[in-house]
Coordinates of C-alpha atoms in Angstrom, one line a residue:
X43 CA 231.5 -53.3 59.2
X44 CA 230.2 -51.0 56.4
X45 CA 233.2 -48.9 56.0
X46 CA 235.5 -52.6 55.3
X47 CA 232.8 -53.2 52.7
X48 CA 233.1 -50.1 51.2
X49 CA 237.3 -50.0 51.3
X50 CA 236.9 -54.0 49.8
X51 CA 234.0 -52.7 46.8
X52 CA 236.2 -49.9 45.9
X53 CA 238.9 -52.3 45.0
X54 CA 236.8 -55.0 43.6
X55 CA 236.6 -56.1 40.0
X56 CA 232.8 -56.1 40.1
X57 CA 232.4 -52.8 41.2
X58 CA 231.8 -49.8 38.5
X59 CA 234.6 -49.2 36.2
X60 CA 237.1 -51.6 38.6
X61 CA 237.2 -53.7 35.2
X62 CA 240.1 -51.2 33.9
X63 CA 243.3 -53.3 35.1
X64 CA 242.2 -55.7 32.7
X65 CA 241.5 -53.0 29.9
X66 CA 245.3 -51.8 30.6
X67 CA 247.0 -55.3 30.8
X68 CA 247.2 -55.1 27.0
X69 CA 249.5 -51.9 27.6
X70 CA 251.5 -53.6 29.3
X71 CA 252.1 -56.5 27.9
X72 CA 253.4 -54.4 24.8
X73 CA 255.7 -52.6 27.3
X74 CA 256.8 -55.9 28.4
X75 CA 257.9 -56.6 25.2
X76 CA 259.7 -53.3 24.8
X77 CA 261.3 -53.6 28.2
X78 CA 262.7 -57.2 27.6
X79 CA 264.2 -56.3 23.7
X80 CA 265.9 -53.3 25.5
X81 CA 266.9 -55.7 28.5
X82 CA 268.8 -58.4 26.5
X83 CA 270.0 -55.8 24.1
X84 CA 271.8 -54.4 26.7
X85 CA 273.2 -57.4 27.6
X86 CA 274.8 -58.4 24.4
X87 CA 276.4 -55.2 24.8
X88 CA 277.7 -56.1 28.0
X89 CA 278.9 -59.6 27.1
X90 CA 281.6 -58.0 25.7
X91 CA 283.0 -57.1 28.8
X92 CA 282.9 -59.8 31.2
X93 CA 282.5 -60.3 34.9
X94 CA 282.3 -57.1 35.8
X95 CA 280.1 -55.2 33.1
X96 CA 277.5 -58.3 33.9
X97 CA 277.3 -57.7 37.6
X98 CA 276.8 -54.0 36.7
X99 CA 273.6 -54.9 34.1
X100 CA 272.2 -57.2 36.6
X101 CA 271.6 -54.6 39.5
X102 CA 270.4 -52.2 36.6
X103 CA 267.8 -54.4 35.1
X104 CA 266.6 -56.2 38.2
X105 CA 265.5 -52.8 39.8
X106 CA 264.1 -52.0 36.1
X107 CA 262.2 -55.4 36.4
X108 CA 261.0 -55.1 39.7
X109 CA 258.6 -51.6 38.9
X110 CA 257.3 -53.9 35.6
X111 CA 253.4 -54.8 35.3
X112 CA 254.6 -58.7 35.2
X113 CA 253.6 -61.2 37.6
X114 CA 253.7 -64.7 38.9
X115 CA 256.1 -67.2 37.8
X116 CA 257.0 -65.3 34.3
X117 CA 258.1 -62.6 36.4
X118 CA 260.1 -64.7 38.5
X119 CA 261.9 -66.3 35.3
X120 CA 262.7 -63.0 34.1
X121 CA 264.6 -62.1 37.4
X122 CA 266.5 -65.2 37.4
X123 CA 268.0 -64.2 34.4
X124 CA 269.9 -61.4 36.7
X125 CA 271.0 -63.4 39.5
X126 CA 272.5 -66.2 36.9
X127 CA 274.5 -63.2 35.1
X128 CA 276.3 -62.2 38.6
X129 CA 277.8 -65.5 38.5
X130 CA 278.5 -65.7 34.4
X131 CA 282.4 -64.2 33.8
X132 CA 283.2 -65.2 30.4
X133 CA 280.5 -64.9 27.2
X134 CA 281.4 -65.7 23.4
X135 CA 280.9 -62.3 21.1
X136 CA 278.6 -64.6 19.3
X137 CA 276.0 -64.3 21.8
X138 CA 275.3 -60.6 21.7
X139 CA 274.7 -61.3 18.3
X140 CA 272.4 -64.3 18.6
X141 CA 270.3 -61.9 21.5
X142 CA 270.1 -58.6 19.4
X143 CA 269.6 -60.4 15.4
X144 CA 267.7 -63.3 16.4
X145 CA 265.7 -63.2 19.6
X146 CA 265.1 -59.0 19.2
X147 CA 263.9 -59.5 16.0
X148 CA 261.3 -62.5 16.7
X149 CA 259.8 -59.8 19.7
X150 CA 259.1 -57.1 17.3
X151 CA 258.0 -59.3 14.6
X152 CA 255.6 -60.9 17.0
X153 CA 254.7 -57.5 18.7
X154 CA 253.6 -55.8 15.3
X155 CA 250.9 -58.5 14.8
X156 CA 250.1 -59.4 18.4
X157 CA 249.0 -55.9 19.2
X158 CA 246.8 -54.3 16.6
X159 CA 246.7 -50.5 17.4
X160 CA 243.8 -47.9 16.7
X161 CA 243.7 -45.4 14.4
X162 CA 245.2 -42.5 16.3
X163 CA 246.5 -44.4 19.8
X164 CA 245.5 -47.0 21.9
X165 CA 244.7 -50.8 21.3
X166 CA 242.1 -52.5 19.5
X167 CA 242.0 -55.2 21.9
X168 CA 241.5 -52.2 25.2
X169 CA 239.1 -50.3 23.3
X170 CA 236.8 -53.7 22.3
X171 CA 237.5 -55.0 25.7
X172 CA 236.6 -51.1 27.7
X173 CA 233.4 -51.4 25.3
X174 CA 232.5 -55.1 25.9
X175 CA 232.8 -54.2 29.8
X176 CA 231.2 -51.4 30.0
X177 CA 228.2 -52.6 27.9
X178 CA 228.0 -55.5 30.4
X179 CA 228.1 -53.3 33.4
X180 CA 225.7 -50.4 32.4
X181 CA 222.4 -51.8 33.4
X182 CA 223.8 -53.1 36.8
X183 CA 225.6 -49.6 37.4
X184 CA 221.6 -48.3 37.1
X185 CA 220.0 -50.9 39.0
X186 CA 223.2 -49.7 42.0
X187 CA 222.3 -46.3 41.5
X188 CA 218.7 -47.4 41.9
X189 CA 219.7 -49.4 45.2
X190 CA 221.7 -46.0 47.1
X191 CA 218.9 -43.9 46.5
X192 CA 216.4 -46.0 48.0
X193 CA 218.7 -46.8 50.7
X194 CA 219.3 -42.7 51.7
X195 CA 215.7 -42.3 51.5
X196 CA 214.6 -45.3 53.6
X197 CA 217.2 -44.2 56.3
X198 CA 215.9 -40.3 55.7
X199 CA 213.0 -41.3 56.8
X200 CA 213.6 -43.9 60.0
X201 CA 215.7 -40.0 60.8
X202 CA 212.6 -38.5 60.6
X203 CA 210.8 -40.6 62.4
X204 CA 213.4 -40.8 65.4
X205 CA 213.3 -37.2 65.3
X206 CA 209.5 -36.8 66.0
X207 CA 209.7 -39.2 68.4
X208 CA 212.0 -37.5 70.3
X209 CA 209.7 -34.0 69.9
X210 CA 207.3 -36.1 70.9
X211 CA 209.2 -37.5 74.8
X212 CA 210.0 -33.8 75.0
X213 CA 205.9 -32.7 74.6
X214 CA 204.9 -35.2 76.9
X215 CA 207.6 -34.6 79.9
X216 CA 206.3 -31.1 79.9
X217 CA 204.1 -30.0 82.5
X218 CA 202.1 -27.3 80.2
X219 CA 202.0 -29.2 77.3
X220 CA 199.2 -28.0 74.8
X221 CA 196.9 -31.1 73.8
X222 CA 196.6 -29.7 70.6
X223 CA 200.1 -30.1 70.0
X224 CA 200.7 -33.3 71.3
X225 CA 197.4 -34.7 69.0
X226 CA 199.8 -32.9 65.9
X227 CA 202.4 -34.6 66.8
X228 CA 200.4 -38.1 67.4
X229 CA 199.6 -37.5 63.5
X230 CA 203.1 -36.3 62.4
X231 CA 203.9 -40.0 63.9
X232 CA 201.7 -41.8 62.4
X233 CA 202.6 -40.0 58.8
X234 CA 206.6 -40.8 59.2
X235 CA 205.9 -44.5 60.2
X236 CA 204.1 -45.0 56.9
X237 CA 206.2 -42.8 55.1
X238 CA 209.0 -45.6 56.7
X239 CA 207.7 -48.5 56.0
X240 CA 207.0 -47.4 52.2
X241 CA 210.7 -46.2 51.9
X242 CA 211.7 -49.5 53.3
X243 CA 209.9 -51.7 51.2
X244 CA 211.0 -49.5 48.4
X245 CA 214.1 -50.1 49.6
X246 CA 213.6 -53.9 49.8
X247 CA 212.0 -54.4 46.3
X248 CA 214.9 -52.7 44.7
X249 CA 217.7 -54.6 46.2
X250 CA 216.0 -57.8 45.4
X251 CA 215.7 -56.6 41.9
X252 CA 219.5 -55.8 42.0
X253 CA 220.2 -59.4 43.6
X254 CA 218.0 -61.0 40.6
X255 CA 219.9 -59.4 37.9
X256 CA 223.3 -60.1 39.7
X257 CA 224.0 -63.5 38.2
X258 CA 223.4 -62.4 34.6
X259 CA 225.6 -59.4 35.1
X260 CA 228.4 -61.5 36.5
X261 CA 228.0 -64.2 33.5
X262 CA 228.5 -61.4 30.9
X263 CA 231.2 -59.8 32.8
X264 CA 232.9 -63.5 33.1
X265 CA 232.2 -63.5 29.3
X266 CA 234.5 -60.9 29.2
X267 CA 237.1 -61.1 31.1
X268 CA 237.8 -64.7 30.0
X269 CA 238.4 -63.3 26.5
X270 CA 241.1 -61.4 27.7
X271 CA 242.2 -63.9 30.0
X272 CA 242.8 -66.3 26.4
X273 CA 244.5 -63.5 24.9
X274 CA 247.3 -62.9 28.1
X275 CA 247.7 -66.4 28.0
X276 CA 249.0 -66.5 24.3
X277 CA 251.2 -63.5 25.7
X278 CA 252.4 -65.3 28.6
X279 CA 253.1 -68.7 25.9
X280 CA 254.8 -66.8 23.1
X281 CA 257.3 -64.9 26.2
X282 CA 257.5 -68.0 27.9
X283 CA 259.4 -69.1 24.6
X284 CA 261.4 -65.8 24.1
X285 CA 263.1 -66.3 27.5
X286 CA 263.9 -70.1 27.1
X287 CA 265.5 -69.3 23.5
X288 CA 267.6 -66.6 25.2
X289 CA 268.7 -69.2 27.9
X290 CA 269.7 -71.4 25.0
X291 CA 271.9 -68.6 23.5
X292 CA 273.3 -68.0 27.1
X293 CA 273.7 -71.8 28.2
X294 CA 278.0 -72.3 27.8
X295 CA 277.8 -75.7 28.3
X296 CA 281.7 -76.8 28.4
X297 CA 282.1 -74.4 32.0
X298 CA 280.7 -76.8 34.4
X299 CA 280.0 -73.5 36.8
X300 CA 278.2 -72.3 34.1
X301 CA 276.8 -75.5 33.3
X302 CA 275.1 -75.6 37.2
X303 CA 274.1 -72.0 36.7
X304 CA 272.0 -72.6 33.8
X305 CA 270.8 -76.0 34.7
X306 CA 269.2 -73.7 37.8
X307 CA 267.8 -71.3 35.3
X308 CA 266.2 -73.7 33.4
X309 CA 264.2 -74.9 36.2
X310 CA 263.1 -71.7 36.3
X311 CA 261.9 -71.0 33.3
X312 CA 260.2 -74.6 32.7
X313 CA 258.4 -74.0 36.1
X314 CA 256.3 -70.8 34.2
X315 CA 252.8 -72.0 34.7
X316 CA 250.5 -70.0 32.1
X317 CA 247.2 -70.8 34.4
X318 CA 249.0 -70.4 37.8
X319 CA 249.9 -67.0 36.3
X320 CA 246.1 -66.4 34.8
X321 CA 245.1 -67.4 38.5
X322 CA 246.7 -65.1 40.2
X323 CA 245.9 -62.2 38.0
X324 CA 241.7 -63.9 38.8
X325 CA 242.4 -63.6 42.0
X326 CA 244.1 -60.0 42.4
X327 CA 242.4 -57.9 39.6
X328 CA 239.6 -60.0 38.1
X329 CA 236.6 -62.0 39.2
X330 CA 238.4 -64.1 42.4
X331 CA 238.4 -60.7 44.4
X332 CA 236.8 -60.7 47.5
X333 CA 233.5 -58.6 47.1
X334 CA 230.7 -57.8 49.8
X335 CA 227.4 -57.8 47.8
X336 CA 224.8 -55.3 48.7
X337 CA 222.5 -56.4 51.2
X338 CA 220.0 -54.7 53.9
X339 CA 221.4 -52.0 56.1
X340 CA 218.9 -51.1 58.6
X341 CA 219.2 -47.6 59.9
X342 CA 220.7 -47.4 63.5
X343 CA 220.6 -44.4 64.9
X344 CA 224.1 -42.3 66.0
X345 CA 225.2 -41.9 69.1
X346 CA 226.0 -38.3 70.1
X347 CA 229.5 -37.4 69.1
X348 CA 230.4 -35.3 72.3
X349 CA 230.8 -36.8 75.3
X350 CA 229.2 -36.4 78.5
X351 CA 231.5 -34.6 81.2
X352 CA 231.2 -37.3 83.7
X353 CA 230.6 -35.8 87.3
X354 CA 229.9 -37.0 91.1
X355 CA 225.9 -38.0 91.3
X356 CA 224.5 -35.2 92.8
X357 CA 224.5 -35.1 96.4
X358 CA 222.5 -31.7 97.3
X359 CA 219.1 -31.1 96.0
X360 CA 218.6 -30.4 92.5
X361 CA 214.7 -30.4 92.5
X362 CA 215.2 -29.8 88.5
X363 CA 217.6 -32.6 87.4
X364 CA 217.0 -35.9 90.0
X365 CA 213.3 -36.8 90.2
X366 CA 211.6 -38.8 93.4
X367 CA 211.0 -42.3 92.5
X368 CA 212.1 -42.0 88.8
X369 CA 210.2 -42.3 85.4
X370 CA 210.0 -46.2 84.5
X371 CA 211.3 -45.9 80.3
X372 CA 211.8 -49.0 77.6
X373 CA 215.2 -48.9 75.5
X374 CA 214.9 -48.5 71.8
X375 CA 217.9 -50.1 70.9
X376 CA 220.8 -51.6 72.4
X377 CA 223.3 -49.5 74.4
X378 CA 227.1 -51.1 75.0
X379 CA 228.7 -48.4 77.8
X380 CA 232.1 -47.2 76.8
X381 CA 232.7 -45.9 80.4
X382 CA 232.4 -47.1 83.8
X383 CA 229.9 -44.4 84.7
X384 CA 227.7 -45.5 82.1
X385 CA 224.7 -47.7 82.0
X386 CA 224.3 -50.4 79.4
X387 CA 221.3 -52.5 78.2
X388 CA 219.9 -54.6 75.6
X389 CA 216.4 -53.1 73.3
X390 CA 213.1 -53.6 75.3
X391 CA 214.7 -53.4 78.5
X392 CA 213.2 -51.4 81.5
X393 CA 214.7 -49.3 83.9
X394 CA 214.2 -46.0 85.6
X395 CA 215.3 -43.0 84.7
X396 CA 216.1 -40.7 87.5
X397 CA 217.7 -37.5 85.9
X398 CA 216.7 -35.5 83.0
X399 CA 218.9 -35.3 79.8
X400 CA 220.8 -32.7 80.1
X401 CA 222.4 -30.3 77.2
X402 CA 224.5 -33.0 76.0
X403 CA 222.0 -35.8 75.7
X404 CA 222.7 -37.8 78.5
X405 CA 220.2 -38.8 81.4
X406 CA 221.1 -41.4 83.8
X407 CA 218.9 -44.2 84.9
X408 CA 219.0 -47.2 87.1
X409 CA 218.1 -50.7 86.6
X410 CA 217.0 -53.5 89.3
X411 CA 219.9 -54.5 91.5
X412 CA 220.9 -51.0 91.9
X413 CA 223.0 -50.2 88.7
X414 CA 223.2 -47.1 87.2
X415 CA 225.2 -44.7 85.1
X416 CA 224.7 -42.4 82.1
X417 CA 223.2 -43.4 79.1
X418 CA 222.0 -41.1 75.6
X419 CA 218.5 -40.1 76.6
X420 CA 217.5 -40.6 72.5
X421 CA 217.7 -44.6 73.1
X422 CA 214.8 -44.9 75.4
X423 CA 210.9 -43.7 75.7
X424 CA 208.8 -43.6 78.9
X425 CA 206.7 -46.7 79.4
X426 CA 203.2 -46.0 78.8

């Protein structure tokens, strides 16, 4: 579960620096532009030559259009541009003129004031929009930094603990155990349980910190990103326009194919949907992405990684491994067997364990009724 919340953060728009598709978007909008003069200057080029030039410059630009940055239902007007052309065979010359002298020139015109650029490279509206977002994100990037270091260290220490627990089981199962020891131990316990519960609440007083600041972070990042979101939709308009005053220059009304043909396309292009569009780019790159929030991860301690070599219970005498009658232990946690030969149970459960862990970390037990199997000697204490 905490692996598809980290794969689904790393993508997220609310995560650190995530906020950059929506820096670029003004990029490529002004490639866009550049990418749709080119296109329909190409294709007054090719009106001059009919049926089969057309079909040619439709399988061009459609695999041209397909790698773009566009989306949603501009996208799909642009594309039906090509699969209108593979049915066009006759154009007047006077449309590659009304494509390159009049609609070209009303993109670049528009482009030059549209996108304001830096001094050197760049943007004006990336680099105010990068600054805006980043100024909106830099205390809650602090307060997450904040938030992972008090979660390693709560979880170093419930390690820590575990472990002298553990040394602890070993010290007492030992026949010549030194009482001095075991009292060192008793306090090493007693040390790491504090030294837990401090970490945790720590842990606990930071993320609600994090979770108090959350909504103001996500207002000013909102803020934001609905600045830009006014700014592609002007885009979106002003192209939105471009395309449906090339259709006009393209519409030969007296061919009644060609009359169907563009009555289709103009469907099309009326059906562009500035907040659909806006929408969908919410939904993929901006605030509508799915994001898991940080919450409380409590520490849960790992199973051994190798395996235990299952074998047949042990049917001669092993005076070391199999003990008469069995020590009575309590699980720790729950333990879901992966194997037949292995003995599940639930936390706080009793059973008895009848064979000392042996160099993998496995001891095997049985509970009432007569089950038993393997199961990783770290889960379990002996009942006092």
């Amino acid at each position: 579960m905490a692996d598809i919340q980290d794969e689904t953060n790393k993508l997220s728009f609310w995560m650190p620096g995530n906020y950059i598709h929506t820096v670029h978007r003004t990029k490529d909008s002004f490639q866009v532009c550049d990418v749709i003069v080119d296109c329909f200057k190409d294709r007054a080029q090719i009106e001059k030559h009919y049926a089969q030039q057309l079909t040619e410059w439709s399988k061009k630009w459609k695999k041209i259009t397909d790698s773009m940055p566009m989306y949603g239902s501009l996208l799909k007007a642009w594309q039906c541009f090509f699969s209108s052309t593979e049915h066009l065979s006759v154009l007047h010359a006077s449309i590659s003129h009304s494509l390159i002298s009049e609609d070209g020139q009303h993109i670049r015109s528009w482009q030059k004031d549209a996108f304001k650029r830096k001094m050197f490279c760049g943007f004006r509206e990336s680099r105010n929009l990068k600054r805006e977002f980043g100024r909106a994100q830099k205390p809650w990037i602090k307060k997450l930094k904040k938030l992972e270091k008090a979660r390693r260290a709560y979880h170093k220490s419930c390690q820590k603990e575990q472990n002298i627990l553990n040394k602890e089981c070993q010290i007492r199962d030992n026949v010549n155990r030194n009482e001095h020891t075991l009292n060192k131990i008793h306090q090493a316990k007693k040390t790491a349980e504090q030294d837990r519960e401090h970490a945790r609440e720590h842990y606990v007083k930071v993320l609600d910190d994090l979770i108090g600041y959350t909504p103001r972070y996500m207002e000013e990042m909102e803020s934001v990103f609905d600045q830009s979101q006014e700014q592609e939709k002007n885009r979106i308009s002003f192209l939105k326009n471009i395309l449906l005053s090339i259709h006009t220059h393209l519409d030969i009304t007296n061919n009644h194919s060609v009359k169907a043909v563009h009555s289709d396309l103009l469907h099309t292009l009326m059906s562009i949907n500035e907040q659909e569009d806006l929408q969908w780019w919410r939904n993929n790159h901006g605030p509508g992405m799915n994001t898991h929030w940080p919450t409380l991860q409590e520490w849960v301690p790992p199973c051994k990684k190798q395996k235990h070599i299952k074998k047949p219970y042990p049917q001669t005498e092993q005076a070391k491994s199999v003990m008469i009658g069995g020590v009575r232990v309590r699980a720790l946690y729950t333990y879901i067997g992966e194997d037949e030969d292995e003995l599940s149970f639930t936390a706080g459960e009793e059973f008895l364990k009848v064979e000392d862990e042996d160099d993998q970390g496995w001891s095997r037990g049985v509970k009432e009724g007569g089950v038993e199997g393997y199961y990783p000697a770290n889960y379990v204490l002996p009942v006092q």
